[in-house]
PDB file of C-alpha atoms in Angstrom:
ATOM      1  CA  UNK A   1     104.471 -94.676 -93.344  1.00  0.00           C
ATOM      2  CA  UNK A   2     101.020 -95.002 -91.745  1.00  0.00           C
ATOM      3  CA  UNK A   3     101.284 -91.366 -90.313  1.00  0.00           C
ATOM      4  CA  UNK A   4     102.047 -89.917 -93.780  1.00  0.00           C
ATOM      5  CA  UNK A   5      98.965 -91.734 -95.190  1.00  0.00           C
ATOM      6  CA  UNK A   6      96.863 -90.487 -92.363  1.00  0.00           C
ATOM      7  CA  UNK A   7      98.102 -87.058 -92.678  1.00  0.00           C
ATOM      8  CA  UNK A   8      97.378 -87.061 -96.426  1.00  0.00           C
ATOM      9  CA  UNK A   9      93.879 -88.427 -95.653  1.00  0.00           C
ATOM     10  CA  UNK A  10      92.926 -85.642 -93.112  1.00  0.00           C
ATOM     11  CA  UNK A  11      94.428 -82.959 -95.507  1.00  0.00           C
ATOM     12  CA  UNK A  12      92.549 -84.349 -98.472  1.00  0.00           C
ATOM     13  CA  UNK A  13      89.274 -84.788 -96.900  1.00  0.00           C
ATOM     14  CA  UNK A  14      88.562 -81.147 -96.481  1.00  0.00           C
ATOM     15  CA  UNK A  15      89.430 -80.454-100.139  1.00  0.00           C
ATOM     16  CA  UNK A  16      87.486 -83.458-101.397  1.00  0.00           C
ATOM     17  CA  UNK A  17      84.273 -82.487 -99.565  1.00  0.00           C
ATOM     18  CA  UNK A  18      84.086 -79.395-101.852  1.00  0.00           C
ATOM     19  CA  UNK A  19      83.896 -81.688-104.921  1.00  0.00           C
ATOM     20  CA  UNK A  20      80.823 -83.085-106.603  1.00  0.00           C
ATOM     21  CA  UNK A  21      80.436 -86.886-106.238  1.00  0.00           C
ATOM     22  CA  UNK A  22      81.014 -87.450-109.993  1.00  0.00           C
ATOM     23  CA  UNK A  23      84.235 -85.387-109.962  1.00  0.00           C
ATOM     24  CA  UNK A  24      85.401 -87.274-106.774  1.00  0.00           C
ATOM     25  CA  UNK A  25      84.777 -90.534-108.574  1.00  0.00           C
ATOM     26  CA  UNK A  26      86.743 -89.423-111.749  1.00  0.00           C
ATOM     27  CA  UNK A  27      89.643 -88.334-109.449  1.00  0.00           C
ATOM     28  CA  UNK A  28      89.587 -91.557-107.519  1.00  0.00           C
ATOM     29  CA  UNK A  29      89.517 -93.767-110.617  1.00  0.00           C
ATOM     30  CA  UNK A  30      92.518 -91.615-112.184  1.00  0.00           C
ATOM     31  CA  UNK A  31      94.570 -91.902-108.831  1.00  0.00           C
ATOM     32  CA  UNK A  32      93.794 -95.700-108.599  1.00  0.00           C
ATOM     33  CA  UNK A  33      95.069 -96.310-112.123  1.00  0.00           C
ATOM     34  CA  UNK A  34      98.237 -94.362-111.464  1.00  0.00           C
ATOM     35  CA  UNK A  35      98.726 -96.404-108.301  1.00  0.00           C
ATOM     36  CA  UNK A  36      98.025 -99.787-110.015  1.00  0.00           C
ATOM     37  CA  UNK A  37     100.840 -98.715-112.623  1.00  0.00           C
ATOM     38  CA  UNK A  38     103.251 -97.892-109.953  1.00  0.00           C
ATOM     39  CA  UNK A  39     102.435-101.188-108.105  1.00  0.00           C
ATOM     40  CA  UNK A  40     103.035-102.981-111.297  1.00  0.00           C
ATOM     41  CA  UNK A  41     106.415-101.568-111.856  1.00  0.00           C
ATOM     42  CA  UNK A  42     107.531-102.177-108.236  1.00  0.00           C
ATOM     43  CA  UNK A  43     106.324-105.801-108.363  1.00  0.00           C
ATOM     44  CA  UNK A  44     108.036-106.249-111.825  1.00  0.00           C
ATOM     45  CA  UNK A  45     111.293-104.916-110.214  1.00  0.00           C
ATOM     46  CA  UNK A  46     110.522-107.270-107.336  1.00  0.00           C
ATOM     47  CA  UNK A  47     110.853-104.563-104.474  1.00  0.00           C
ATOM     48  CA  UNK A  48     109.173-104.038-101.218  1.00  0.00           C
ATOM     49  CA  UNK A  49     107.701-100.454-100.599  1.00  0.00           C
ATOM     50  CA  UNK A  50     110.911 -99.572 -98.468  1.00  0.00           C
ATOM     51  CA  UNK A  51     113.021-100.284-101.600  1.00  0.00           C
ATOM     52  CA  UNK A  52     114.612-103.725-100.416  1.00  0.00           C
ATOM     53  CA  UNK A  53     114.474-106.681-102.795  1.00  0.00           C
ATOM     54  CA  UNK A  54     112.114-109.551-102.318  1.00  0.00           C
ATOM     55  CA  UNK A  55     113.462-112.526-100.685  1.00  0.00           C
ATOM     56  CA  UNK A  56     114.514-114.890-103.608  1.00  0.00           C
ATOM     57  CA  UNK A  57     112.802-118.075-104.356  1.00  0.00           C
ATOM     58  CA  UNK A  58     113.878-121.430-102.969  1.00  0.00           C
ATOM     59  CA  UNK A  59     116.369-123.049-105.297  1.00  0.00           C
ATOM     60  CA  UNK A  60     114.998-126.028-107.302  1.00  0.00           C
ATOM     61  CA  UNK A  61     116.777-128.925-108.713  1.00  0.00           C
ATOM     62  CA  UNK A  62     115.868-128.735-112.379  1.00  0.00           C
ATOM     63  CA  UNK A  63     118.586-131.286-113.605  1.00  0.00           C
ATOM     64  CA  UNK A  64     116.437-134.111-112.437  1.00  0.00           C
ATOM     65  CA  UNK A  65     113.666-133.369-114.882  1.00  0.00           C
ATOM     66  CA  UNK A  66     113.617-134.640-118.318  1.00  0.00           C
ATOM     67  CA  UNK A  67     113.377-132.385-121.258  1.00  0.00           C
ATOM     68  CA  UNK A  68     113.982-128.740-121.637  1.00  0.00           C
ATOM     69  CA  UNK A  69     115.130-126.574-118.777  1.00  0.00           C
ATOM     70  CA  UNK A  70     113.112-123.438-118.596  1.00  0.00           C
ATOM     71  CA  UNK A  71     114.673-119.956-118.035  1.00  0.00           C
ATOM     72  CA  UNK A  72     114.116-118.404-114.603  1.00  0.00           C
ATOM     73  CA  UNK A  73     110.716-116.906-114.315  1.00  0.00           C
ATOM     74  CA  UNK A  74     110.203-113.739-112.555  1.00  0.00           C
ATOM     75  CA  UNK A  75     107.997-114.015-109.350  1.00  0.00           C
ATOM     76  CA  UNK A  76     104.500-112.757-109.662  1.00  0.00           C
ATOM     77  CA  UNK A  77     104.579-112.239-113.422  1.00  0.00           C
ATOM     78  CA  UNK A  78     100.792-112.925-113.696  1.00  0.00           C
ATOM     79  CA  UNK A  79      99.955-111.254-110.589  1.00  0.00           C
ATOM     80  CA  UNK A  80     100.805-107.864-111.656  1.00  0.00           C
ATOM     81  CA  UNK A  81      98.675-108.023-114.858  1.00  0.00           C
ATOM     82  CA  UNK A  82      95.494-105.736-115.147  1.00  0.00           C
ATOM     83  CA  UNK A  83      93.137-108.919-115.201  1.00  0.00           C
ATOM     84  CA  UNK A  84      94.374-109.699-111.681  1.00  0.00           C
ATOM     85  CA  UNK A  85      95.352-106.332-110.194  1.00  0.00           C
ATOM     86  CA  UNK A  86      92.036-104.409-110.078  1.00  0.00           C
ATOM     87  CA  UNK A  87      91.246-100.734-109.408  1.00  0.00           C
ATOM     88  CA  UNK A  88      87.849 -99.841-107.982  1.00  0.00           C
ATOM     89  CA  UNK A  89      87.112 -96.222-107.379  1.00  0.00           C
ATOM     90  CA  UNK A  90      83.924 -94.316-106.383  1.00  0.00           C
ATOM     91  CA  UNK A  91      83.137 -90.941-104.804  1.00  0.00           C
ATOM     92  CA  UNK A  92      84.142 -92.074-101.329  1.00  0.00           C
ATOM     93  CA  UNK A  93      87.163 -94.518-101.893  1.00  0.00           C
ATOM     94  CA  UNK A  94      89.789 -96.047-104.010  1.00  0.00           C
ATOM     95  CA  UNK A  95      90.874 -99.619-103.967  1.00  0.00           C
ATOM     96  CA  UNK A  96      93.773-101.112-105.517  1.00  0.00           C
ATOM     97  CA  UNK A  97      93.862-105.044-104.973  1.00  0.00           C
ATOM     98  CA  UNK A  98      93.584-108.512-106.076  1.00  0.00           C
ATOM     99  CA  UNK A  99      90.387-110.839-106.857  1.00  0.00           C
ATOM    100  CA  UNK A 100      89.333-114.123-105.995  1.00  0.00           C
ATOM    101  CA  UNK A 101      91.891-116.876-105.639  1.00  0.00           C
ATOM    102  CA  UNK A 102      94.733-114.540-106.640  1.00  0.00           C
ATOM    103  CA  UNK A 103      93.974-112.333-103.483  1.00  0.00           C
ATOM    104  CA  UNK A 104      94.728-115.576-101.379  1.00  0.00           C
ATOM    105  CA  UNK A 105      98.122-115.979-102.892  1.00  0.00           C
ATOM    106  CA  UNK A 106      98.963-112.498-102.603  1.00  0.00           C
ATOM    107  CA  UNK A 107      97.935-112.308 -98.908  1.00  0.00           C
ATOM    108  CA  UNK A 108     100.146-115.289 -98.157  1.00  0.00           C
ATOM    109  CA  UNK A 109     103.259-113.412 -99.649  1.00  0.00           C
ATOM    110  CA  UNK A 110     102.207-110.089 -98.250  1.00  0.00           C
ATOM    111  CA  UNK A 111     102.267-111.163 -94.679  1.00  0.00           C
ATOM    112  CA  UNK A 112     104.512-114.243 -94.745  1.00  0.00           C
ATOM    113  CA  UNK A 113     101.822-116.985 -94.033  1.00  0.00           C
ATOM    114  CA  UNK A 114     101.790-120.647 -94.439  1.00  0.00           C
ATOM    115  CA  UNK A 115     100.299-122.289 -97.316  1.00  0.00           C
ATOM    116  CA  UNK A 116     100.680-125.396 -99.569  1.00  0.00           C
ATOM    117  CA  UNK A 117     102.289-125.068-102.842  1.00  0.00           C
ATOM    118  CA  UNK A 118     100.186-127.860-104.264  1.00  0.00           C
ATOM    119  CA  UNK A 119      97.287-130.005-103.008  1.00  0.00           C
ATOM    120  CA  UNK A 120      98.550-132.707-100.617  1.00  0.00           C
ATOM    121  CA  UNK A 121     101.952-130.964-100.041  1.00  0.00           C
ATOM    122  CA  UNK A 122     103.039-129.997 -96.536  1.00  0.00           C
ATOM    123  CA  UNK A 123     102.504-126.462 -95.233  1.00  0.00           C
ATOM    124  CA  UNK A 124     105.304-124.077 -95.999  1.00  0.00           C
ATOM    125  CA  UNK A 125     105.983-120.792 -94.354  1.00  0.00           C
ATOM    126  CA  UNK A 126     106.536-118.200 -97.195  1.00  0.00           C
ATOM    127  CA  UNK A 127     108.785-115.208 -96.871  1.00  0.00           C
ATOM    128  CA  UNK A 128     107.237-111.913 -96.463  1.00  0.00           C
ATOM    129  CA  UNK A 129     107.192-109.992 -99.782  1.00  0.00           C
ATOM    130  CA  UNK A 130     105.046-106.975 -99.789  1.00  0.00           C
ATOM    131  CA  UNK A 131     103.166-107.067-102.984  1.00  0.00           C
ATOM    132  CA  UNK A 132     101.126-104.026-102.153  1.00  0.00           C
ATOM    133  CA  UNK A 133     102.099-100.978-100.341  1.00  0.00           C
ATOM    134  CA  UNK A 134     102.664 -97.295-100.473  1.00  0.00           C
ATOM    135  CA  UNK A 135     106.072 -95.667-101.184  1.00  0.00           C
ATOM    136  CA  UNK A 136     106.988 -92.115-100.386  1.00  0.00           C
ATOM    137  CA  UNK A 137     107.001 -91.040-104.028  1.00  0.00           C
ATOM    138  CA  UNK A 138     103.565 -92.459-104.573  1.00  0.00           C
ATOM    139  CA  UNK A 139     102.264 -90.656-101.660  1.00  0.00           C
ATOM    140  CA  UNK A 140     103.724 -87.435-103.271  1.00  0.00           C
ATOM    141  CA  UNK A 141     102.074 -88.266-106.636  1.00  0.00           C
ATOM    142  CA  UNK A 142      98.872 -88.662-104.994  1.00  0.00           C
ATOM    143  CA  UNK A 143      99.180 -85.185-103.321  1.00  0.00           C
ATOM    144  CA  UNK A 144     100.222 -83.585-106.629  1.00  0.00           C
ATOM    145  CA  UNK A 145      97.495 -85.270-108.535  1.00  0.00           C
ATOM    146  CA  UNK A 146      94.952 -84.098-105.997  1.00  0.00           C
ATOM    147  CA  UNK A 147      96.312 -80.416-106.065  1.00  0.00           C
ATOM    148  CA  UNK A 148      96.270 -80.408-110.005  1.00  0.00           C
ATOM    149  CA  UNK A 149      92.758 -81.633-110.127  1.00  0.00           C
ATOM    150  CA  UNK A 150      91.601 -79.103-107.570  1.00  0.00           C
ATOM    151  CA  UNK A 151      93.223 -76.111-109.460  1.00  0.00           C
ATOM    152  CA  UNK A 152      91.665 -76.988-112.714  1.00  0.00           C
TER     153      UNK A 152
END
């Protein structure tokens, strides 16, 4: 996947140098927004970029609790919202990522690191769930979007 991204980058660099900085910025923001939407759909479907499903959460005993038993909640429900998944684009780059405390949570899941679920709890190794990543169709859409913008 890295080779495809590098090939796209070298191919696009020559074409992007011909554009004015304002046009490059506009193109970067539109590509970033499209990438954010596709990342949100993939996180909602709980899939890694290679198409495999996320490792399911650890089962919890909810019968021991008093009161109402909640329905099964989707993983990363808030993480995929626009307020947490930000796009930044300028004339030189596009960034799609998380901000502040949410970035730490996403990084733990992205790389399968250790973390505490709550303060004072023991460290737990989380399963790797690639929250952000490129799929082949996304790289193709970037390629098409770039060509469409340059032919206008």
